[in-house]
Short mmCIF file of C-alpha atoms in Angstrom, two decimals:
data_model
loop_
_atom_site.label_atom_id
_atom_site.label_comp_id
_atom_site.label_asym_id
_atom_site.label_seq_id
_atom_site.Cartn_x
_atom_site.Cartn_y
_atom_site.Cartn_z
CA MET A 1 12.41 21.94 -4.05
CA PRO A 2 10.67 25.33 -3.91
CA ARG A 3 7.16 25.53 -2.54
CA PRO A 4 4.42 26.98 -4.75
CA THR A 5 4.63 30.74 -4.98
CA GLN A 6 2.33 32.38 -2.49
CA THR A 7 1.27 35.20 -4.79
CA ASN A 8 -2.28 33.94 -4.66
CA ALA A 9 -1.91 30.26 -3.69
CA ALA A 10 -2.51 30.79 0.03
CA ARG A 11 -5.53 33.03 -0.65
CA ARG A 12 -7.12 30.98 -3.41
CA THR A 13 -10.66 29.80 -2.84
CA ASP A 14 -10.76 27.43 -5.82
CA LEU A 15 -8.38 24.83 -4.44
CA PRO A 16 -9.66 21.23 -4.47
CA ALA A 17 -10.82 19.80 -1.15
CA ALA A 18 -8.43 16.87 -1.62
CA ILE A 19 -6.45 15.04 -4.29
CA TYR A 20 -6.04 11.27 -4.30
CA LEU A 21 -3.19 9.60 -6.18
CA THR A 22 -2.71 5.85 -6.35
CA GLY A 23 -1.39 3.08 -8.57
CA PRO A 24 0.61 -0.12 -8.34
CA THR A 25 4.00 -0.27 -6.66
CA ALA A 26 6.97 1.20 -8.57
CA VAL A 27 4.74 3.13 -10.98
CA GLY A 28 6.09 6.54 -9.92
CA LYS A 29 3.44 7.90 -7.55
CA SER A 30 5.87 9.69 -5.22
CA ALA A 31 7.60 11.53 -8.06
CA VAL A 32 4.28 12.77 -9.44
CA ALA A 33 3.23 13.86 -5.94
CA MET A 34 6.41 15.91 -5.54
CA ALA A 35 5.82 17.48 -8.95
CA LEU A 36 2.30 18.45 -7.86
CA ALA A 37 3.79 20.00 -4.73
CA GLU A 38 5.69 22.41 -6.95
CA ARG A 39 2.41 23.66 -8.38
CA LEU A 40 -0.05 23.56 -5.48
CA PRO A 41 0.18 24.22 -1.73
CA VAL A 42 -0.22 20.57 -0.78
CA GLU A 43 0.63 18.45 2.25
CA ILE A 44 1.09 14.76 1.54
CA ILE A 45 -0.72 12.06 3.52
CA SER A 46 0.91 8.68 2.95
CA VAL A 47 -1.53 5.90 2.09
CA ASP A 48 1.02 3.13 2.53
CA SER A 49 0.87 0.40 5.15
CA ALA A 50 4.68 0.00 5.16
CA LEU A 51 5.71 3.65 5.47
CA VAL A 52 4.14 3.90 8.92
CA TYR A 53 7.02 1.87 10.42
CA ARG A 54 10.17 3.45 11.81
CA GLY A 55 13.48 1.94 10.73
CA MET A 56 12.01 0.48 7.56
CA ASP A 57 13.39 2.94 5.04
CA ILE A 58 15.14 1.15 2.19
CA GLY A 59 12.63 -1.62 1.51
CA THR A 60 9.67 0.78 1.61
CA ALA A 61 11.20 3.38 -0.74
CA LYS A 62 10.45 5.92 1.97
CA PRO A 63 10.63 9.59 0.91
CA SER A 64 14.05 11.07 1.56
CA ALA A 65 14.81 13.60 4.27
CA THR A 66 15.17 16.23 1.56
CA GLU A 67 11.73 15.47 0.14
CA ARG A 68 10.13 15.49 3.57
CA ALA A 69 11.79 18.81 4.37
CA ALA A 70 10.48 20.33 1.13
CA VAL A 71 6.89 19.13 1.53
CA ALA A 72 5.07 18.17 4.71
CA HIS A 73 4.49 14.38 4.83
CA HIS A 74 2.11 12.71 7.28
CA LEU A 75 1.62 9.12 8.54
CA ILE A 76 5.24 8.17 8.02
CA ASP A 77 7.36 6.76 10.88
CA ILE A 78 4.44 6.73 13.32
CA ARG A 79 4.76 3.13 14.55
CA ASP A 80 7.47 0.81 15.81
CA PRO A 81 7.64 -2.31 13.62
CA ALA A 82 6.47 -4.38 16.60
CA GLU A 83 3.23 -2.35 16.79
CA PRO A 84 0.32 -3.01 14.43
CA TYR A 85 -1.50 -0.27 12.54
CA SER A 86 -4.94 -0.95 11.13
CA ALA A 87 -6.95 0.38 8.21
CA ALA A 88 -9.50 1.72 10.69
CA GLU A 89 -6.75 3.67 12.48
CA PHE A 90 -5.60 5.04 9.15
CA ALA A 91 -9.11 6.23 8.28
CA SER A 92 -9.40 8.03 11.59
CA ASP A 93 -5.93 9.59 11.35
CA ALA A 94 -6.36 10.63 7.71
CA THR A 95 -9.75 12.22 8.37
CA ARG A 96 -8.28 14.30 11.20
CA LEU A 97 -5.23 15.29 9.16
CA MET A 98 -7.31 16.33 6.15
CA ALA A 99 -9.28 18.73 8.32
CA GLU A 100 -6.11 20.15 9.84
CA ILE A 101 -4.48 20.60 6.43
CA ARG A 102 -7.54 22.37 5.05
CA ALA A 103 -7.56 24.64 8.10
CA ARG A 104 -4.07 25.72 7.06
CA ARG A 105 -5.50 26.49 3.60
CA HIS A 106 -3.45 23.73 2.07
CA VAL A 107 -4.62 20.79 -0.03
CA PRO A 108 -4.49 17.23 1.34
CA LEU A 109 -2.72 15.06 -1.24
CA LEU A 110 -3.27 11.41 -0.36
CA VAL A 111 -0.65 9.25 -2.07
CA GLY A 112 -0.02 5.52 -1.90
CA GLY A 113 -0.82 2.03 -3.05
CA THR A 114 -2.58 0.52 -0.03
CA LEU A 115 -6.03 0.29 -1.54
CA LEU A 116 -7.54 -1.09 1.67
CA TYR A 117 -6.63 2.20 3.35
CA PHE A 118 -8.37 4.19 0.61
CA ARG A 119 -11.39 1.96 0.97
CA ALA A 120 -11.48 2.38 4.75
CA LEU A 121 -11.33 6.15 4.37
CA LEU A 122 -13.79 6.55 1.51
CA GLY A 123 -16.15 3.62 1.79
CA GLY A 124 -15.83 2.02 5.19
CA LEU A 125 -14.83 -1.53 6.10
CA ASP A 126 -16.74 -4.79 6.26
CA ALA A 127 -17.59 -6.13 9.70
CA LEU A 128 -15.04 -8.93 9.99
CA PRO A 129 -13.97 -10.78 13.14
CA ALA A 130 -10.83 -9.65 14.91
CA ALA A 131 -7.64 -11.68 14.64
CA ASN A 132 -7.62 -14.78 16.84
CA ALA A 133 -4.15 -15.75 18.06
CA ALA A 134 -5.10 -19.35 18.86
CA VAL A 135 -6.64 -19.96 15.43
CA ARG A 136 -3.66 -18.39 13.69
CA GLU A 137 -1.20 -20.48 15.68
CA ALA A 138 -3.07 -23.66 14.76
CA LEU A 139 -3.05 -22.69 11.08
CA GLU A 140 0.67 -21.94 11.25
CA LYS A 141 1.38 -25.38 12.72
CA ARG A 142 -0.66 -27.08 10.03
CA ALA A 143 1.10 -25.08 7.34
CA GLN A 144 4.47 -26.15 8.74
CA ARG A 145 3.41 -29.78 8.34
CA LEU A 146 1.48 -29.59 5.08
CA GLY A 147 2.66 -26.40 3.35
CA TRP A 148 0.62 -23.32 2.43
CA PRO A 149 -0.44 -24.76 -0.97
CA ALA A 150 -2.29 -27.49 0.93
CA LEU A 151 -4.10 -24.87 3.01
CA HIS A 152 -4.83 -22.95 -0.17
CA ALA A 153 -6.48 -26.10 -1.54
CA GLU A 154 -8.54 -26.32 1.65
CA LEU A 155 -9.58 -22.70 1.23
CA ALA A 156 -10.64 -23.45 -2.35
CA ARG A 157 -13.11 -25.99 -0.99
CA VAL A 158 -14.76 -23.64 1.53
CA ASP A 159 -14.27 -20.28 -0.19
CA PRO A 160 -13.45 -20.75 -3.89
CA ALA A 161 -13.91 -17.05 -4.66
CA ALA A 162 -11.26 -16.02 -2.14
CA ALA A 163 -8.90 -18.82 -3.16
CA ALA A 164 -9.12 -17.83 -6.81
CA ARG A 165 -7.69 -14.40 -5.94
CA LEU A 166 -4.73 -15.77 -3.97
CA ALA A 167 -1.46 -17.42 -4.91
CA PRO A 168 -0.92 -20.86 -3.30
CA ASN A 169 1.91 -19.44 -1.15
CA ASP A 170 0.18 -16.20 -0.11
CA ARG A 171 0.52 -17.12 3.53
CA GLN A 172 -0.91 -13.95 5.08
CA ARG A 173 -4.15 -13.88 3.08
CA ILE A 174 -4.74 -17.63 3.07
CA GLN A 175 -4.36 -17.60 6.84
CA ARG A 176 -6.79 -14.72 7.24
CA ALA A 177 -9.41 -16.27 4.95
CA LEU A 178 -9.28 -19.60 6.81
CA GLU A 179 -9.31 -17.79 10.14
CA VAL A 180 -12.52 -15.97 9.20
CA TRP A 181 -14.07 -19.24 7.98
CA GLN A 182 -13.23 -21.04 11.22
CA GLN A 183 -14.53 -18.19 13.40
CA THR A 184 -17.76 -17.45 11.52
CA GLY A 185 -18.52 -20.49 9.37
CA GLN A 186 -18.91 -18.07 6.45
CA PRO A 187 -16.59 -17.45 3.49
CA LEU A 188 -14.53 -14.29 3.66
CA SER A 189 -15.64 -13.47 0.12
CA ALA A 190 -19.28 -13.48 1.26
CA LEU A 191 -18.60 -11.23 4.23
CA GLN A 192 -16.76 -8.80 1.99
CA THR A 193 -19.88 -8.17 -0.04
CA GLY A 194 -21.81 -6.80 2.91
CA ALA A 195 -23.13 -3.33 3.56
CA SER A 196 -19.88 -1.52 2.92
CA GLY A 197 -19.23 -3.47 -0.25
CA THR A 198 -16.06 -4.74 -1.83
CA ALA A 199 -13.48 -2.76 -3.70
CA ALA A 200 -15.55 -3.47 -6.82
CA LYS A 201 -18.36 -1.36 -5.35
CA MET A 202 -16.22 1.55 -4.24
CA ARG A 203 -17.01 4.86 -5.89
CA ALA A 204 -14.11 7.25 -6.35
CA PRO A 205 -14.50 10.80 -5.02
CA PRO A 206 -13.62 13.80 -7.20
CA HIS A 207 -9.95 14.12 -8.11
CA PHE A 208 -9.15 10.44 -7.55
CA PHE A 209 -6.32 9.64 -9.97
CA ALA A 210 -4.79 6.26 -10.77
CA LEU A 211 -1.46 5.78 -12.52
CA GLU A 212 -1.91 2.59 -14.52
CA PRO A 213 0.71 1.04 -16.81
CA THR A 214 -0.11 0.48 -20.46
CA ASP A 215 2.52 -2.24 -20.66
CA ARG A 216 2.92 -4.82 -17.89
CA ALA A 217 6.48 -5.55 -19.05
CA TRP A 218 7.40 -1.90 -18.44
CA LEU A 219 6.18 -2.16 -14.86
CA HIS A 220 8.00 -5.46 -14.33
CA THR A 221 11.24 -3.85 -15.49
CA ARG A 222 10.76 -0.99 -13.02
CA ILE A 223 9.99 -3.44 -10.21
CA ALA A 224 13.18 -5.42 -10.88
CA LEU A 225 15.27 -2.25 -11.10
CA ARG A 226 13.90 -0.90 -7.84
CA PHE A 227 14.46 -4.16 -5.98
CA ASP A 228 18.04 -4.25 -7.25
CA GLN A 229 18.51 -0.68 -6.03
CA MET A 230 17.16 -1.64 -2.61
CA LEU A 231 19.56 -4.55 -2.35
CA ALA A 232 22.45 -2.28 -3.39
CA ALA A 233 21.39 0.34 -0.84
CA GLY A 234 21.58 -2.16 2.03
CA LEU A 235 18.16 -3.80 2.38
CA ILE A 236 19.67 -6.98 3.86
CA ASP A 237 21.56 -5.02 6.52
CA GLU A 238 18.41 -3.04 7.31
CA VAL A 239 16.49 -6.26 7.97
CA LYS A 240 19.40 -7.63 10.00
CA ARG A 241 19.29 -4.56 12.26
CA LEU A 242 15.54 -4.95 12.74
CA ASN A 243 15.87 -8.67 13.38
CA ALA A 244 18.67 -8.15 15.91
CA ARG A 245 16.22 -6.41 18.23
CA GLY A 246 14.75 -9.79 19.07
CA THR A 247 11.22 -8.34 19.32
CA LEU A 248 10.10 -8.98 15.75
CA SER A 249 8.66 -12.13 14.23
CA ALA A 250 7.71 -13.15 10.73
CA ASP A 251 4.03 -12.93 11.69
CA LEU A 252 4.05 -9.20 12.42
CA PRO A 253 2.42 -7.04 9.70
CA ALA A 254 5.66 -5.04 9.35
CA MET A 255 7.69 -8.14 8.61
CA ARG A 256 5.15 -9.36 6.09
CA CYS A 257 5.87 -6.38 3.86
CA VAL A 258 7.20 -7.32 0.43
CA GLY A 259 10.99 -7.46 0.47
CA TYR A 260 11.29 -7.70 4.23
CA ARG A 261 9.57 -11.06 4.36
CA GLN A 262 11.85 -12.49 1.67
CA VAL A 263 15.02 -11.22 3.37
CA LEU A 264 13.81 -12.47 6.73
CA ASP A 265 13.16 -15.92 5.27
CA THR A 266 16.72 -15.93 3.93
CA LEU A 267 18.24 -14.86 7.25
CA ALA A 268 16.22 -17.51 9.10
CA GLY A 269 17.33 -20.25 6.72
CA ARG A 270 13.83 -20.82 5.37
CA ALA A 271 14.91 -19.97 1.82
CA PRO A 272 18.27 -20.01 0.02
CA ALA A 273 20.12 -16.72 -0.36
CA GLU A 274 20.65 -17.24 -4.08
CA THR A 275 16.88 -17.04 -4.67
CA LEU A 276 16.36 -13.81 -2.70
CA ARG A 277 16.31 -11.49 -5.71
CA GLU A 278 13.99 -13.77 -7.66
CA ARG A 279 11.59 -14.17 -4.72
CA GLY A 280 11.59 -10.46 -3.93
CA ILE A 281 10.81 -9.45 -7.50
CA ALA A 282 8.13 -12.15 -7.83
CA ALA A 283 6.42 -11.05 -4.61
CA THR A 284 6.47 -7.42 -5.74
CA ARG A 285 4.92 -8.39 -9.08
CA GLN A 286 2.16 -10.23 -7.22
CA LEU A 287 1.54 -7.14 -5.09
CA ALA A 288 1.26 -4.99 -8.23
CA LYS A 289 -1.17 -7.46 -9.77
CA ARG A 290 -3.41 -7.32 -6.68
CA GLN A 291 -3.29 -3.53 -6.67
CA LEU A 292 -4.32 -3.36 -10.32
CA THR A 293 -7.20 -5.74 -9.65
CA TRP A 294 -8.43 -3.44 -6.86
CA LEU A 295 -8.03 -0.37 -9.05
CA ARG A 296 -10.07 -1.79 -11.89
CA GLY A 297 -12.98 -2.18 -9.48
CA ILE A 298 -13.02 1.48 -8.38
CA GLN A 299 -15.77 3.23 -10.27
CA GLY A 300 -15.15 6.78 -11.42
CA ARG A 301 -11.39 6.78 -10.99
CA GLN A 302 -9.48 8.97 -13.42
CA VAL A 303 -6.87 6.85 -15.16
CA LEU A 304 -3.55 8.30 -16.24
CA ALA A 305 -1.74 5.88 -18.53
CA VAL A 306 1.96 5.47 -17.77
CA GLY A 307 4.66 3.71 -19.72
CA GLY A 308 8.05 4.10 -21.31
CA SER A 309 7.45 7.64 -22.58
CA SER A 310 5.75 8.94 -19.43
CA ARG A 311 7.16 12.08 -17.87
CA THR A 312 6.50 13.09 -14.29
CA SER A 313 5.98 16.74 -15.13
CA ILE A 314 3.49 15.88 -17.89
CA LEU A 315 1.51 13.60 -15.57
CA ALA A 316 1.37 16.32 -12.90
CA ALA A 317 0.26 18.86 -15.49
CA ALA A 318 -2.47 16.48 -16.70
CA ILE A 319 -3.79 16.10 -13.16
CA LEU A 320 -3.90 19.87 -12.68
CA GLU A 321 -5.63 20.32 -16.01
CA ARG A 322 -8.36 17.85 -15.04
CA ILE A 323 -8.78 19.45 -11.62
CA ASN A 324 -9.11 22.92 -13.14
CA ALA A 325 -11.55 21.67 -15.75
CA ALA A 326 -13.74 20.11 -13.06
CA GLY A 327 -13.58 23.07 -10.67
CA ASN A 328 -13.01 22.58 -6.95
#
């Protein structure tokens, strides 16, 4: 893919300070970002909590080597799957990279669907207690005996607002909400309305664009198609290779990523193989639903409707038109 012509691009003074592009999974963010890269001298900063991990390529829909050679991509393949990476680390890394990109007279283009990362960068994070291994282990043991729906019911008694947002089998988030309750005696939902505010109180900066589907069925079809493509491309073998290292567990953030968790459960005998596709698609739909809920709470975002007739080039052109109309 050719880079933008440098006739005046490198010397322009009216370039935006940054462009932000988000939306639910499978909506087409990466394709629009690459189309923008044909028109502006951008460098892409990934805002995706799964793309940071090396060796996790198929299940994360990681940009291809060709795409990464055509346009500089940052915050991809920066962690081993056994190493955690936090939203606070992302905010620090992204802030540094944005300054470096601007120094090169390029435009930082932040692309991804991890809304917590956007929030950490643009609005800060709530002061929550750190993870407690002993509390988590105790919750895991109880869940093994009673099941996560039972713990979800317990959460509904102590933090109904948090429970209402979570599916009864959303192990990771139920565990975290109960962990916070046990450590602080306060509901997670209450702590998340502190000084830094929740996603509902986040104010979008200029040039913050959200690709949002007009038809949920359209998005569901894309999600199913992409998961099928991942399976055909070798997702199960990818997880087998990661699992063979012997250093990864189902509790690691990397292995809780949608797709990987479902394959890992199949390989470990925790779920039947014949339900893998159904579980993977269902989990991805749940992720998309959570992302859309976050997006609707971001004030001032610029919505670009996407659906069956959407074209990547038209979406990119619409973004540029809005940027030019607003000035830099």
